[in-house]
JSON list of C-alpha atoms in Angstrom, two decimals:
[
{"chain": "A", "resi": 252, "resn": "MET", "atom": "CA", "xyz": [11.91, 62.30, -90.22]},
{"chain": "A", "resi": 253, "resn": "GLU", "atom": "CA", "xyz": [9.23, 59.70, -90.87]},
{"chain": "A", "resi": 254, "resn": "LYS", "atom": "CA", "xyz": [6.41, 60.54, -93.24]},
{"chain": "A", "resi": 255, "resn": "ARG", "atom": "CA", "xyz": [2.89, 59.92, -91.95]},
{"chain": "A", "resi": 256, "resn": "ASP", "atom": "CA", "xyz": [-0.58, 60.11, -93.51]},
{"chain": "A", "resi": 257, "resn": "LYS", "atom": "CA", "xyz": [-2.49, 63.20, -92.44]},
{"chain": "A", "resi": 258, "resn": "GLY", "atom": "CA", "xyz": [-5.45, 61.09, -91.31]},
{"chain": "A", "resi": 259, "resn": "SER", "atom": "CA", "xyz": [-3.50, 58.67, -89.15]},
{"chain": "A", "resi": 260, "resn": "SER", "atom": "CA", "xyz": [-2.62, 59.38, -85.57]},
{"chain": "A", "resi": 261, "resn": "PRO", "atom": "CA", "xyz": [0.32, 57.94, -83.66]},
{"chain": "A", "resi": 262, "resn": "MET", "atom": "CA", "xyz": [-2.18, 55.77, -81.74]},
{"chain": "A", "resi": 263, "resn": "ALA", "atom": "CA", "xyz": [-3.59, 54.32, -84.99]},
{"chain": "A", "resi": 264, "resn": "THR", "atom": "CA", "xyz": [-0.05, 53.57, -86.19]},
{"chain": "A", "resi": 265, "resn": "THR", "atom": "CA", "xyz": [0.72, 51.78, -82.91]},
{"chain": "A", "resi": 266, "resn": "MET", "atom": "CA", "xyz": [-2.55, 49.84, -83.06]},
{"chain": "A", "resi": 267, "resn": "GLY", "atom": "CA", "xyz": [-1.78, 48.75, -86.63]},
{"chain": "A", "resi": 268, "resn": "SER", "atom": "CA", "xyz": [1.50, 47.14, -85.61]},
{"chain": "A", "resi": 269, "resn": "ARG", "atom": "CA", "xyz": [-0.21, 45.55, -82.61]},
{"chain": "A", "resi": 270, "resn": "ASP", "atom": "CA", "xyz": [-2.80, 43.97, -84.94]},
{"chain": "A", "resi": 271, "resn": "GLU", "atom": "CA", "xyz": [-0.01, 42.59, -87.14]},
{"chain": "A", "resi": 272, "resn": "ASN", "atom": "CA", "xyz": [1.72, 41.09, -84.07]},
{"chain": "A", "resi": 273, "resn": "GLU", "atom": "CA", "xyz": [-1.57, 39.52, -82.95]},
{"chain": "A", "resi": 274, "resn": "ASP", "atom": "CA", "xyz": [-2.08, 38.05, -86.43]},
{"chain": "A", "resi": 275, "resn": "VAL", "atom": "CA", "xyz": [1.41, 36.51, -86.38]},
{"chain": "A", "resi": 276, "resn": "GLU", "atom": "CA", "xyz": [0.85, 35.20, -82.85]},
{"chain": "A", "resi": 277, "resn": "ASN", "atom": "CA", "xyz": [-2.54, 33.72, -83.78]},
{"chain": "A", "resi": 278, "resn": "THR", "atom": "CA", "xyz": [-1.06, 32.06, -86.87]},
{"chain": "A", "resi": 279, "resn": "THR", "atom": "CA", "xyz": [1.81, 30.66, -84.82]},
{"chain": "A", "resi": 280, "resn": "ARG", "atom": "CA", "xyz": [-0.60, 29.40, -82.14]},
{"chain": "A", "resi": 281, "resn": "THR", "atom": "CA", "xyz": [-2.77, 27.73, -84.80]},
{"chain": "A", "resi": 282, "resn": "ALA", "atom": "CA", "xyz": [0.27, 26.08, -86.41]},
{"chain": "A", "resi": 283, "resn": "GLU", "atom": "CA", "xyz": [1.49, 24.86, -83.03]},
{"chain": "A", "resi": 284, "resn": "THR", "atom": "CA", "xyz": [-1.94, 23.43, -82.18]},
{"chain": "A", "resi": 285, "resn": "MET", "atom": "CA", "xyz": [-2.11, 21.64, -85.52]},
{"chain": "A", "resi": 286, "resn": "LEU", "atom": "CA", "xyz": [1.40, 20.25, -85.04]},
{"chain": "A", "resi": 287, "resn": "ARG", "atom": "CA", "xyz": [0.21, 18.78, -81.74]},
{"chain": "A", "resi": 288, "resn": "LEU", "atom": "CA", "xyz": [-3.10, 17.37, -83.01]},
{"chain": "A", "resi": 289, "resn": "VAL", "atom": "CA", "xyz": [-1.98, 15.97, -86.39]},
{"chain": "A", "resi": 290, "resn": "PRO", "atom": "CA", "xyz": [0.72, 13.72, -84.89]},
{"chain": "A", "resi": 291, "resn": "MET", "atom": "CA", "xyz": [-1.81, 12.41, -82.36]},
{"chain": "A", "resi": 292, "resn": "ALA", "atom": "CA", "xyz": [-4.19, 11.39, -85.15]},
{"chain": "A", "resi": 293, "resn": "LEU", "atom": "CA", "xyz": [-1.34, 9.95, -87.21]},
{"chain": "A", "resi": 294, "resn": "CYS", "atom": "CA", "xyz": [0.05, 7.96, -84.26]},
{"chain": "A", "resi": 295, "resn": "VAL", "atom": "CA", "xyz": [-3.38, 6.50, -83.59]},
{"chain": "A", "resi": 296, "resn": "SER", "atom": "CA", "xyz": [-3.74, 5.67, -87.30]},
{"chain": "A", "resi": 297, "resn": "ALA", "atom": "CA", "xyz": [-0.34, 3.94, -87.45]},
{"chain": "A", "resi": 298, "resn": "LEU", "atom": "CA", "xyz": [-1.17, 2.11, -84.23]},
{"chain": "A", "resi": 299, "resn": "VAL", "atom": "CA", "xyz": [-4.53, 0.83, -85.51]},
{"chain": "A", "resi": 300, "resn": "VAL", "atom": "CA", "xyz": [-3.12, -0.21, -88.90]},
{"chain": "A", "resi": 301, "resn": "MET", "atom": "CA", "xyz": [-0.37, -2.20, -87.22]},
{"chain": "A", "resi": 302, "resn": "LEU", "atom": "CA", "xyz": [-2.64, -3.71, -84.54]},
{"chain": "A", "resi": 303, "resn": "LYS", "atom": "CA", "xyz": [-4.93, -5.10, -87.24]},
{"chain": "A", "resi": 304, "resn": "ASN", "atom": "CA", "xyz": [-2.01, -6.32, -89.32]},
{"chain": "A", "resi": 305, "resn": "THR", "atom": "CA", "xyz": [-2.22, -10.11, -89.49]},
{"chain": "A", "resi": 306, "resn": "GLN", "atom": "CA", "xyz": [-2.16, -12.47, -92.42]},
{"chain": "A", "resi": 307, "resn": "THR", "atom": "CA", "xyz": [-2.69, -16.21, -92.72]},
{"chain": "A", "resi": 308, "resn": "ASN", "atom": "CA", "xyz": [-1.90, -18.30, -95.79]},
{"chain": "A", "resi": 309, "resn": "ASP", "atom": "CA", "xyz": [-0.54, -21.72, -96.74]},
{"chain": "A", "resi": 310, "resn": "TYR", "atom": "CA", "xyz": [2.82, -20.92, -95.15]},
{"chain": "A", "resi": 311, "resn": "GLY", "atom": "CA", "xyz": [1.33, -20.06, -91.75]},
{"chain": "A", "resi": 312, "resn": "SER", "atom": "CA", "xyz": [0.25, -16.86, -90.05]},
{"chain": "A", "resi": 313, "resn": "LEU", "atom": "CA", "xyz": [2.07, -13.63, -89.36]},
{"chain": "A", "resi": 314, "resn": "SER", "atom": "CA", "xyz": [1.12, -10.85, -86.97]},
{"chain": "A", "resi": 315, "resn": "TYR", "atom": "CA", "xyz": [2.76, -7.62, -85.88]},
{"chain": "A", "resi": 316, "resn": "SER", "atom": "CA", "xyz": [3.30, -9.16, -82.44]},
{"chain": "A", "resi": 317, "resn": "ASP", "atom": "CA", "xyz": [5.60, -11.80, -83.96]},
{"chain": "A", "resi": 318, "resn": "LEU", "atom": "CA", "xyz": [8.26, -9.16, -84.66]},
{"chain": "A", "resi": 319, "resn": "GLY", "atom": "CA", "xyz": [9.79, -7.09, -81.87]},
{"chain": "A", "resi": 320, "resn": "ALA", "atom": "CA", "xyz": [10.33, -4.04, -84.09]},
{"chain": "A", "resi": 321, "resn": "PHE", "atom": "CA", "xyz": [6.63, -3.83, -84.89]},
{"chain": "A", "resi": 322, "resn": "ARG", "atom": "CA", "xyz": [5.64, -4.31, -81.22]},
{"chain": "A", "resi": 323, "resn": "TYR", "atom": "CA", "xyz": [8.01, -1.43, -80.45]},
{"chain": "A", "resi": 324, "resn": "LEU", "atom": "CA", "xyz": [6.39, 0.66, -83.20]},
{"chain": "A", "resi": 325, "resn": "VAL", "atom": "CA", "xyz": [2.92, 0.04, -81.73]},
{"chain": "A", "resi": 326, "resn": "HIS", "atom": "CA", "xyz": [4.01, 0.95, -78.20]},
{"chain": "A", "resi": 327, "resn": "VAL", "atom": "CA", "xyz": [5.86, 4.09, -79.25]},
{"chain": "A", "resi": 328, "resn": "ASN", "atom": "CA", "xyz": [2.95, 5.27, -81.40]},
{"chain": "A", "resi": 329, "resn": "GLY", "atom": "CA", "xyz": [0.67, 4.83, -78.38]},
{"chain": "A", "resi": 330, "resn": "ILE", "atom": "CA", "xyz": [3.05, 6.78, -76.14]},
{"chain": "A", "resi": 331, "resn": "CYS", "atom": "CA", "xyz": [3.45, 9.57, -78.71]},
{"chain": "A", "resi": 332, "resn": "ALA", "atom": "CA", "xyz": [-0.32, 9.83, -79.18]},
{"chain": "A", "resi": 333, "resn": "GLY", "atom": "CA", "xyz": [-0.62, 10.34, -75.43]},
{"chain": "A", "resi": 334, "resn": "TYR", "atom": "CA", "xyz": [2.23, 12.83, -75.51]},
{"chain": "A", "resi": 335, "resn": "SER", "atom": "CA", "xyz": [0.53, 14.83, -78.23]},
{"chain": "A", "resi": 336, "resn": "LEU", "atom": "CA", "xyz": [-2.72, 14.77, -76.30]},
{"chain": "A", "resi": 337, "resn": "LEU", "atom": "CA", "xyz": [-1.18, 15.92, -73.03]},
{"chain": "A", "resi": 338, "resn": "SER", "atom": "CA", "xyz": [1.48, 18.16, -74.64]},
{"chain": "A", "resi": 339, "resn": "ALA", "atom": "CA", "xyz": [4.08, 17.02, -72.13]},
{"chain": "A", "resi": 340, "resn": "VAL", "atom": "CA", "xyz": [7.52, 18.57, -71.95]},
{"chain": "A", "resi": 341, "resn": "ILE", "atom": "CA", "xyz": [9.30, 15.31, -72.80]},
{"chain": "A", "resi": 342, "resn": "VAL", "atom": "CA", "xyz": [10.86, 15.23, -76.26]},
{"chain": "A", "resi": 343, "resn": "LEU", "atom": "CA", "xyz": [9.83, 12.02, -78.02]},
{"chain": "A", "resi": 344, "resn": "THR", "atom": "CA", "xyz": [10.98, 12.93, -81.51]},
{"chain": "A", "resi": 345, "resn": "TYR", "atom": "CA", "xyz": [14.04, 10.68, -81.27]},
{"chain": "A", "resi": 346, "resn": "VAL", "atom": "CA", "xyz": [12.07, 7.77, -79.80]},
{"chain": "A", "resi": 347, "resn": "ILE", "atom": "CA", "xyz": [9.50, 7.78, -82.63]},
{"chain": "A", "resi": 348, "resn": "LEU", "atom": "CA", "xyz": [12.34, 8.22, -85.15]},
{"chain": "A", "resi": 349, "resn": "ALA", "atom": "CA", "xyz": [14.05, 5.14, -83.70]},
{"chain": "A", "resi": 350, "resn": "ALA", "atom": "CA", "xyz": [10.81, 3.14, -83.91]},
{"chain": "A", "resi": 351, "resn": "GLY", "atom": "CA", "xyz": [10.33, 4.13, -87.55]},
{"chain": "A", "resi": 352, "resn": "THR", "atom": "CA", "xyz": [13.94, 3.36, -88.39]},
{"chain": "A", "resi": 353, "resn": "VAL", "atom": "CA", "xyz": [13.91, -0.09, -86.80]},
{"chain": "A", "resi": 354, "resn": "SER", "atom": "CA", "xyz": [10.63, -0.90, -88.54]},
{"chain": "A", "resi": 355, "resn": "THR", "atom": "CA", "xyz": [12.08, 0.25, -91.85]},
{"chain": "A", "resi": 356, "resn": "GLU", "atom": "CA", "xyz": [15.03, -2.09, -91.38]},
{"chain": "A", "resi": 357, "resn": "VAL", "atom": "CA", "xyz": [12.76, -5.04, -90.63]},
{"chain": "A", "resi": 358, "resn": "LEU", "atom": "CA", "xyz": [10.61, -4.20, -93.65]},
{"chain": "A", "resi": 359, "resn": "TYR", "atom": "CA", "xyz": [13.70, -4.07, -95.84]},
{"chain": "A", "resi": 360, "resn": "LEU", "atom": "CA", "xyz": [14.83, -7.47, -94.61]},
{"chain": "A", "resi": 361, "resn": "ALA", "atom": "CA", "xyz": [11.33, -8.90, -95.06]},
{"chain": "A", "resi": 362, "resn": "SER", "atom": "CA", "xyz": [11.21, -7.51, -98.59]},
{"chain": "A", "resi": 363, "resn": "LYS", "atom": "CA", "xyz": [14.74, -8.28, -99.80]},
{"chain": "A", "resi": 364, "resn": "GLY", "atom": "CA", "xyz": [15.81, -11.06, -97.45]},
{"chain": "A", "resi": 365, "resn": "ASP", "atom": "CA", "xyz": [19.40, -11.71, -96.42]},
{"chain": "A", "resi": 366, "resn": "THR", "atom": "CA", "xyz": [21.04, -14.87, -97.72]},
{"chain": "A", "resi": 367, "resn": "ALA", "atom": "CA", "xyz": [24.06, -14.48, -95.42]},
{"chain": "A", "resi": 368, "resn": "ILE", "atom": "CA", "xyz": [21.88, -15.13, -92.37]},
{"chain": "A", "resi": 369, "resn": "THR", "atom": "CA", "xyz": [19.32, -17.29, -94.25]},
{"chain": "A", "resi": 370, "resn": "TRP", "atom": "CA", "xyz": [16.52, -14.75, -93.89]},
{"chain": "A", "resi": 371, "resn": "SER", "atom": "CA", "xyz": [14.06, -15.35, -96.70]},
{"chain": "A", "resi": 372, "resn": "GLU", "atom": "CA", "xyz": [11.94, -12.78, -98.47]},
{"chain": "A", "resi": 373, "resn": "ALA", "atom": "CA", "xyz": [8.83, -12.90, -96.25]},
{"chain": "A", "resi": 374, "resn": "CYS", "atom": "CA", "xyz": [6.94, -10.24, -98.23]},
{"chain": "A", "resi": 375, "resn": "VAL", "atom": "CA", "xyz": [6.65, -12.65, -101.16]},
{"chain": "A", "resi": 376, "resn": "SER", "atom": "CA", "xyz": [4.46, -14.89, -99.01]},
{"chain": "A", "resi": 377, "resn": "PHE", "atom": "CA", "xyz": [2.94, -12.21, -96.76]},
{"chain": "A", "resi": 378, "resn": "GLY", "atom": "CA", "xyz": [2.45, -9.28, -99.14]},
{"chain": "A", "resi": 379, "resn": "GLY", "atom": "CA", "xyz": [-0.64, -7.90, -97.39]},
{"chain": "A", "resi": 380, "resn": "PHE", "atom": "CA", "xyz": [1.13, -7.88, -94.05]},
{"chain": "A", "resi": 381, "resn": "CYS", "atom": "CA", "xyz": [4.16, -6.08, -95.48]},
{"chain": "A", "resi": 382, "resn": "HIS", "atom": "CA", "xyz": [1.96, -3.51, -97.21]},
{"chain": "A", "resi": 383, "resn": "LYS", "atom": "CA", "xyz": [0.15, -2.62, -93.96]},
{"chain": "A", "resi": 384, "resn": "ALA", "atom": "CA", "xyz": [3.46, -2.53, -92.07]},
{"chain": "A", "resi": 385, "resn": "LEU", "atom": "CA", "xyz": [4.82, -0.14, -94.71]},
{"chain": "A", "resi": 386, "resn": "ILE", "atom": "CA", "xyz": [1.77, 2.14, -94.34]},
{"chain": "A", "resi": 387, "resn": "SER", "atom": "CA", "xyz": [2.17, 2.21, -90.56]},
{"chain": "A", "resi": 388, "resn": "THR", "atom": "CA", "xyz": [5.89, 2.97, -90.86]},
{"chain": "A", "resi": 389, "resn": "VAL", "atom": "CA", "xyz": [5.33, 5.79, -93.37]},
{"chain": "A", "resi": 390, "resn": "ILE", "atom": "CA", "xyz": [2.69, 7.34, -91.10]},
{"chain": "A", "resi": 391, "resn": "THR", "atom": "CA", "xyz": [5.21, 7.14, -88.26]},
{"chain": "A", "resi": 392, "resn": "PHE", "atom": "CA", "xyz": [7.76, 9.12, -90.29]},
{"chain": "A", "resi": 393, "resn": "VAL", "atom": "CA", "xyz": [5.12, 11.80, -90.99]},
{"chain": "A", "resi": 394, "resn": "VAL", "atom": "CA", "xyz": [4.75, 12.07, -87.19]},
{"chain": "A", "resi": 395, "resn": "VAL", "atom": "CA", "xyz": [8.54, 12.57, -86.94]},
{"chain": "A", "resi": 396, "resn": "ILE", "atom": "CA", "xyz": [8.30, 15.43, -89.44]},
{"chain": "A", "resi": 397, "resn": "CYS", "atom": "CA", "xyz": [5.45, 17.03, -87.46]},
{"chain": "A", "resi": 398, "resn": "TYR", "atom": "CA", "xyz": [7.42, 16.77, -84.21]},
{"chain": "A", "resi": 399, "resn": "ALA", "atom": "CA", "xyz": [10.50, 18.29, -85.84]},
{"chain": "A", "resi": 400, "resn": "ALA", "atom": "CA", "xyz": [8.40, 21.17, -87.17]},
{"chain": "A", "resi": 401, "resn": "LEU", "atom": "CA", "xyz": [6.86, 21.62, -83.72]},
{"chain": "A", "resi": 402, "resn": "SER", "atom": "CA", "xyz": [10.35, 21.79, -82.18]},
{"chain": "A", "resi": 403, "resn": "LEU", "atom": "CA", "xyz": [11.42, 24.42, -84.71]},
{"chain": "A", "resi": 404, "resn": "LEU", "atom": "CA", "xyz": [8.26, 26.44, -84.13]},
{"chain": "A", "resi": 405, "resn": "SER", "atom": "CA", "xyz": [8.68, 26.29, -80.35]},
{"chain": "A", "resi": 406, "resn": "SER", "atom": "CA", "xyz": [12.31, 27.38, -80.66]},
{"chain": "A", "resi": 407, "resn": "TYR", "atom": "CA", "xyz": [11.31, 30.25, -82.92]},
{"chain": "A", "resi": 408, "resn": "LYS", "atom": "CA", "xyz": [8.63, 31.39, -80.46]},
{"chain": "A", "resi": 409, "resn": "LEU", "atom": "CA", "xyz": [11.09, 31.26, -77.58]},
{"chain": "A", "resi": 410, "resn": "PHE", "atom": "CA", "xyz": [13.97, 33.06, -79.25]},
{"chain": "A", "resi": 411, "resn": "SER", "atom": "CA", "xyz": [11.89, 35.66, -81.09]},
{"chain": "A", "resi": 412, "resn": "LYS", "atom": "CA", "xyz": [10.84, 37.15, -77.73]},
{"chain": "A", "resi": 413, "resn": "TYR", "atom": "CA", "xyz": [14.36, 38.31, -76.98]},
{"chain": "A", "resi": 414, "resn": "ASP", "atom": "CA", "xyz": [16.87, 40.50, -78.77]},
{"chain": "A", "resi": 415, "resn": "SER", "atom": "CA", "xyz": [20.49, 39.46, -78.90]},
{"chain": "A", "resi": 416, "resn": "PRO", "atom": "CA", "xyz": [22.67, 41.39, -76.44]},
{"chain": "A", "resi": 417, "resn": "VAL", "atom": "CA", "xyz": [24.56, 44.29, -77.94]},
{"chain": "A", "resi": 418, "resn": "LEU", "atom": "CA", "xyz": [28.08, 45.16, -76.89]},
{"chain": "A", "resi": 419, "resn": "THR", "atom": "CA", "xyz": [29.09, 48.76, -77.57]},
{"chain": "A", "resi": 420, "resn": "TYR", "atom": "CA", "xyz": [32.67, 49.98, -77.77]},
{"chain": "A", "resi": 421, "resn": "PRO", "atom": "CA", "xyz": [32.60, 53.59, -76.57]},
{"chain": "A", "resi": 422, "resn": "GLY", "atom": "CA", "xyz": [34.39, 56.02, -78.80]},
{"chain": "A", "resi": 423, "resn": "LYS", "atom": "CA", "xyz": [34.53, 53.66, -81.77]},
{"chain": "A", "resi": 424, "resn": "GLY", "atom": "CA", "xyz": [30.82, 53.70, -82.70]},
{"chain": "A", "resi": 425, "resn": "ILE", "atom": "CA", "xyz": [30.81, 49.93, -83.18]},
{"chain": "A", "resi": 426, "resn": "GLU", "atom": "CA", "xyz": [28.01, 47.71, -81.91]},
{"chain": "A", "resi": 427, "resn": "ILE", "atom": "CA", "xyz": [28.49, 43.94, -81.89]},
{"chain": "A", "resi": 428, "resn": "ALA", "atom": "CA", "xyz": [25.91, 41.33, -81.01]},
{"chain": "A", "resi": 429, "resn": "THR", "atom": "CA", "xyz": [27.44, 39.01, -78.44]},
{"chain": "A", "resi": 430, "resn": "PHE", "atom": "CA", "xyz": [26.45, 35.68, -77.05]},
{"chain": "A", "resi": 431, "resn": "HIS", "atom": "CA", "xyz": [27.97, 34.44, -73.85]},
{"chain": "A", "resi": 432, "resn": "GLY", "atom": "CA", "xyz": [28.19, 30.65, -73.48]}
]
């Protein structure tokens, strides 16, 4: 038999667990809201950094619009900012991950070059441009992390509402959680 304080009633005990559930739900709701708002701000930041990313020197001028990967990064950051704002059902985590990955590859080639295809090290001549592109790409990967965390949190909220089904074998006293696929 469960031991109870003399001063606490069954109603007070029930209310205490309800308050704990509300605290967990409020914390989860706050985390989910932040995981929707932070990526929006980060996407807009990455978008603005890349949009303003141009550099002119003795070798010529370079802008984000000169490279398809960076145009893609700008467009995807704009789409994901809108997604975060509207909280649509579409999963864009993989799209923003692809944009960040392609931009990382272009940054690597711009930094290291590739002699096999005669691609020179552009970051030597356009260091400021490469630095801003790197900042925008890093911000984009932070957005990916936020979206992944949001997906995990949403999954947790969904699956924590339900218990796993229990299969009982009469006469054996064995209960097994089962999942039908």
